[in-house]
Coordinates of C-alpha atoms in Angstrom, one line a residue:
M2 CA 0.0 0.0 0.0
N3 CA 1.3 3.5 -0.8
E4 CA 1.6 5.9 2.1
P5 CA -0.8 8.8 1.5
D6 CA 1.6 11.2 3.2
N7 CA 4.6 10.2 1.1
P8 CA 5.6 13.2 -1.1
L9 CA 6.8 10.8 -3.8
D10 CA 3.1 9.8 -4.3
A11 CA 1.8 13.3 -4.5
P12 CA 0.1 14.3 -7.8
G13 CA 2.6 15.8 -10.1
A14 CA 5.5 14.9 -7.8
D15 CA 9.0 15.2 -9.2
P16 CA 11.3 12.5 -7.6
A17 CA 14.3 14.8 -8.2
E18 CA 12.7 17.6 -6.2
V19 CA 11.8 15.3 -3.4
A20 CA 15.4 14.0 -3.3
T21 CA 16.7 17.6 -3.2
A22 CA 14.3 18.3 -0.3
A23 CA 15.5 15.2 1.5
A24 CA 19.2 16.2 1.0
A25 CA 18.4 19.6 2.4
V26 CA 17.0 18.1 5.6
I27 CA 20.1 15.7 5.8
A28 CA 22.4 18.7 5.5
E29 CA 20.6 20.6 8.2
R30 CA 20.5 17.7 10.6
T31 CA 24.1 16.6 10.0
G32 CA 25.7 20.0 9.7
A33 CA 27.4 18.8 6.5
E34 CA 26.7 20.8 3.3
R35 CA 27.6 17.7 1.3
H36 CA 28.5 14.0 1.6
D37 CA 31.2 12.4 -0.5
L38 CA 30.1 8.7 -0.6
A39 CA 26.9 6.8 0.2
L40 CA 26.3 3.2 1.3
V41 CA 23.2 1.1 1.4
L42 CA 23.5 -1.6 4.0
G43 CA 21.7 -4.8 3.2
S44 CA 21.5 -7.9 5.4
G45 CA 24.8 -8.8 7.0
W46 CA 26.4 -5.4 6.4
G47 CA 25.2 -3.6 9.5
E48 CA 28.6 -3.3 11.2
A49 CA 30.1 -1.5 8.2
A50 CA 29.2 2.0 9.4
D51 CA 31.2 1.5 12.6
R52 CA 34.2 0.3 10.7
I53 CA 34.3 3.3 8.5
G54 CA 34.8 5.9 11.2
R55 CA 33.0 7.9 13.8
T56 CA 29.3 8.6 13.5
L57 CA 28.8 12.3 13.6
A58 CA 25.0 12.4 13.3
S59 CA 22.1 10.0 13.1
I60 CA 18.7 10.7 11.7
D61 CA 15.5 8.7 11.9
N62 CA 14.3 7.8 8.4
T63 CA 10.8 9.1 9.1
E64 CA 12.2 12.6 9.6
V65 CA 13.4 12.9 6.0
P66 CA 11.0 13.5 3.1
G67 CA 10.3 10.4 1.1
F68 CA 11.7 7.9 3.6
A69 CA 10.0 5.4 5.8
K70 CA 10.8 3.1 8.7
A71 CA 12.6 -0.2 8.1
A72 CA 10.2 -2.9 6.9
V73 CA 12.6 -5.9 7.1
A74 CA 14.0 -7.5 10.3
G75 CA 17.7 -7.1 10.6
H76 CA 17.7 -3.6 9.0
S77 CA 18.1 -0.3 10.8
G78 CA 15.6 2.5 10.3
T79 CA 18.1 5.3 10.6
M80 CA 20.6 7.0 8.3
R81 CA 24.0 8.1 9.6
S82 CA 26.6 10.7 8.7
V83 CA 29.9 9.0 9.2
A84 CA 33.5 10.4 9.1
I85 CA 35.6 8.5 6.6
G86 CA 38.6 7.9 8.8
D87 CA 40.6 11.1 9.3
S88 CA 40.2 12.3 5.7
G89 CA 37.7 15.0 6.4
R90 CA 35.3 13.3 4.0
R91 CA 31.8 12.0 5.0
A92 CA 29.8 8.9 4.1
L93 CA 26.0 8.9 4.1
V94 CA 25.0 5.5 5.4
F95 CA 21.5 4.2 4.9
G96 CA 20.7 1.4 7.3
T97 CA 17.8 0.0 5.3
R98 CA 16.4 0.1 1.9
T99 CA 12.9 0.0 0.3
H100 CA 12.1 -3.2 -1.7
V101 CA 9.8 -3.6 -4.6
Y102 CA 7.7 -6.1 -2.7
E103 CA 6.8 -3.5 -0.1
G104 CA 4.3 -2.0 -2.6
R105 CA 5.5 1.6 -2.1
G106 CA 6.5 2.0 -5.7
V107 CA 9.7 2.1 -7.6
R108 CA 10.3 5.8 -6.8
A109 CA 10.5 4.9 -3.1
V110 CA 12.9 2.0 -4.0
V111 CA 15.5 4.3 -5.5
H112 CA 14.8 7.4 -3.3
A113 CA 17.9 6.9 -1.2
V114 CA 20.1 6.7 -4.3
R115 CA 18.7 9.9 -5.7
T116 CA 19.0 11.6 -2.3
A117 CA 22.6 10.6 -2.1
A118 CA 23.3 12.2 -5.5
A119 CA 21.5 15.4 -4.4
A120 CA 23.5 15.4 -1.2
G121 CA 26.7 15.6 -3.3
C122 CA 27.9 12.0 -3.3
R123 CA 29.9 10.9 -6.3
A124 CA 29.9 7.2 -5.6
I125 CA 27.6 4.7 -3.9
V126 CA 28.2 1.2 -2.4
L127 CA 25.2 -1.1 -2.7
T128 CA 25.3 -4.2 -0.5
N129 CA 22.9 -7.0 0.0
G130 CA 22.4 -10.5 1.4
C131 CA 21.6 -13.1 -1.3
G132 CA 21.4 -16.7 -2.3
G133 CA 24.4 -18.2 -4.1
L134 CA 24.4 -20.5 -7.1
R135 CA 28.0 -21.6 -6.8
P136 CA 28.5 -24.5 -4.3
E137 CA 32.0 -23.1 -3.4
W138 CA 30.4 -20.0 -2.0
A139 CA 29.6 -20.9 1.5
P140 CA 27.3 -18.8 3.6
G141 CA 29.3 -15.7 4.8
T142 CA 31.1 -15.3 1.4
P143 CA 31.3 -11.7 0.1
V144 CA 31.1 -11.4 -3.7
L145 CA 31.6 -8.4 -6.0
I146 CA 28.8 -7.7 -8.4
S147 CA 30.1 -7.6 -11.9
D148 CA 26.8 -7.2 -13.7
H149 CA 23.1 -7.8 -13.1
I150 CA 19.9 -9.2 -14.6
N151 CA 16.8 -7.3 -13.7
L152 CA 13.8 -9.7 -13.5
T153 CA 11.5 -7.3 -11.7
G154 CA 9.7 -6.2 -14.9
T155 CA 10.2 -2.6 -14.1
S156 CA 12.7 0.3 -14.2
P157 CA 13.3 3.3 -12.0
L158 CA 13.6 5.5 -15.1
E159 CA 10.5 7.3 -16.4
G160 CA 9.9 8.7 -19.8
A161 CA 12.4 8.6 -22.7
S162 CA 15.4 8.2 -20.4
F163 CA 18.0 6.1 -22.3
V164 CA 20.9 5.2 -20.0
D165 CA 23.9 3.1 -21.0
L166 CA 24.4 0.3 -18.4
T167 CA 27.7 -0.9 -19.9
D168 CA 30.2 -1.3 -17.0
L169 CA 27.4 -0.2 -14.6
Y170 CA 29.3 -1.8 -11.7
S171 CA 32.5 0.2 -11.8
P172 CA 35.6 -1.8 -12.9
R173 CA 37.8 0.8 -11.1
L174 CA 36.0 0.3 -7.8
R175 CA 36.0 -3.5 -8.2
A176 CA 39.8 -3.5 -8.8
L177 CA 40.2 -1.3 -5.7
A178 CA 38.2 -3.8 -3.7
R179 CA 40.4 -6.6 -4.9
E180 CA 43.4 -4.7 -3.8
V181 CA 41.9 -4.8 -0.3
D182 CA 41.0 -8.5 -0.5
P183 CA 42.5 -10.4 -3.6
S184 CA 40.4 -13.4 -2.7
L185 CA 37.1 -11.6 -3.7
D186 CA 35.2 -13.4 -6.4
E187 CA 32.8 -11.7 -8.8
G188 CA 29.4 -12.7 -10.0
V189 CA 26.2 -11.7 -11.9
Y190 CA 23.4 -10.7 -9.6
V191 CA 19.8 -11.6 -10.5
Q192 CA 17.0 -9.6 -8.9
F193 CA 13.5 -11.2 -8.5
R194 CA 10.6 -9.2 -7.1
G195 CA 10.0 -11.3 -4.0
P196 CA 9.0 -11.4 -1.2
H197 CA 8.8 -15.2 -1.7
Y198 CA 12.0 -17.0 -2.3
E199 CA 12.8 -18.2 -5.8
T200 CA 11.8 -21.8 -6.7
P201 CA 14.5 -24.3 -7.6
A202 CA 13.3 -24.0 -11.3
E203 CA 13.7 -20.2 -11.2
V204 CA 17.2 -20.6 -9.7
R205 CA 18.1 -23.0 -12.5
M206 CA 16.7 -20.4 -15.0
A207 CA 18.8 -17.7 -13.4
G208 CA 21.9 -19.9 -13.8
I209 CA 21.1 -20.6 -17.5
L210 CA 20.8 -16.9 -18.1
G211 CA 24.2 -16.3 -16.6
G212 CA 23.4 -15.5 -13.0
D213 CA 25.5 -16.4 -10.0
L214 CA 23.6 -14.7 -7.2
V215 CA 19.8 -14.3 -6.6
G216 CA 18.1 -11.7 -4.4
M217 CA 15.3 -9.1 -4.1
S218 CA 17.2 -5.8 -4.3
T219 CA 20.0 -3.7 -5.8
T220 CA 19.5 -3.7 -9.5
L221 CA 16.9 -0.9 -9.6
E222 CA 19.1 1.2 -7.3
A223 CA 22.1 0.6 -9.5
I224 CA 20.2 1.8 -12.6
A225 CA 19.1 4.9 -10.8
A226 CA 22.6 5.5 -9.6
R227 CA 24.0 5.4 -13.1
A228 CA 21.2 7.7 -14.2
T229 CA 22.2 10.3 -11.6
G230 CA 26.0 10.0 -12.4
L231 CA 27.0 8.0 -9.3
E232 CA 29.9 5.5 -9.6
V233 CA 28.6 2.1 -8.4
L234 CA 30.2 -0.6 -6.3
G235 CA 28.0 -3.6 -5.6
I236 CA 28.8 -6.3 -3.0
S237 CA 26.7 -9.3 -2.1
L238 CA 27.0 -11.4 0.9
V239 CA 26.0 -15.0 0.2
T240 CA 23.8 -15.8 3.2
N241 CA 22.5 -19.2 2.0
P242 CA 22.7 -21.5 -1.0
A243 CA 19.8 -20.7 -3.4
A244 CA 16.8 -23.0 -3.7
G245 CA 17.7 -26.3 -5.1
I246 CA 21.4 -25.9 -4.4
S247 CA 20.9 -27.1 -0.9
A248 CA 18.2 -29.5 0.5
T249 CA 17.7 -27.1 3.5
P250 CA 14.5 -25.0 3.3
L251 CA 15.1 -21.2 3.0
S252 CA 14.2 -18.8 5.8
H253 CA 14.8 -15.2 6.7
A254 CA 16.1 -16.3 10.1
E255 CA 18.8 -18.1 8.2
V256 CA 19.7 -15.0 6.3
I257 CA 19.9 -12.9 9.6
E258 CA 22.0 -15.6 11.3
A259 CA 24.5 -15.8 8.4
G260 CA 24.7 -12.1 8.2
Q261 CA 25.5 -11.8 11.9
A262 CA 28.1 -14.5 11.7
A263 CA 29.8 -12.7 8.8
G264 CA 29.3 -9.2 10.2
A265 CA 32.8 -8.6 11.5
R266 CA 34.4 -9.7 8.3
C267 CA 32.1 -7.8 6.0
G268 CA 32.3 -4.7 8.2
A269 CA 36.1 -4.7 8.2
L270 CA 36.2 -5.4 4.4
L271 CA 33.8 -2.5 3.6
G272 CA 35.6 -0.2 6.0
Q273 CA 38.9 -0.7 4.2
I274 CA 37.4 -0.3 0.8
V275 CA 35.5 2.9 1.6
T276 CA 38.6 4.7 2.9
R277 CA 40.2 4.1 -0.5
I278 CA 37.3 5.3 -2.7

């Protein structure tokens, strides 16, 4: 259900204007005229903000135009302004995201990305917890996203907006991440709409199409990021084998458990990467 008080849903609303209004509130609440980098923290990535640097300000999502409280267990309903080490730069860290399956519309799904661009960010790190198709990727394995397949049946772009998605997931940032951890693998991320998990047949289809990872987020955000000029780094955390890869039934509790177990490693990895971007 769409929220009637969401400015993104107002008649004639311009998503760019709502993002600009949100960025103005963030600047006022954080005391920072601009932020340099944005992060969207998915399942298993919650410790990353603490590993980047000192949190200088926290804002409840509901206080910022176009944002809503967290709808998924294991996510935080706040955004933070974090010092990136001692560099003088700031990261805008979103502790949750809006998913397509929440029914709030695609504009809400990519609002954080557009707000990050309006806040002055030049790059964004999109993280998620996902199912893995490769047996060698045990739960707790971080994987760089090299490309994606969008099976949501929709796009965040409206009208005749033709955006080139070649090298959407920045080769420069992926190389930088491998400098931090040379063991990082890469894979193609496939987004389904959810909220149900994929069937074994759908997972096999994803593999035939060239996918290595399956989940319910990220691709629409990445498209919106490219459209706004943000450089994109995508990192997935394999929280479970995808349906049909393992005989164990899938559950969100399993996702949370795997994310908690890998939290320290993922947080440390992302913290080191961010200081180099």
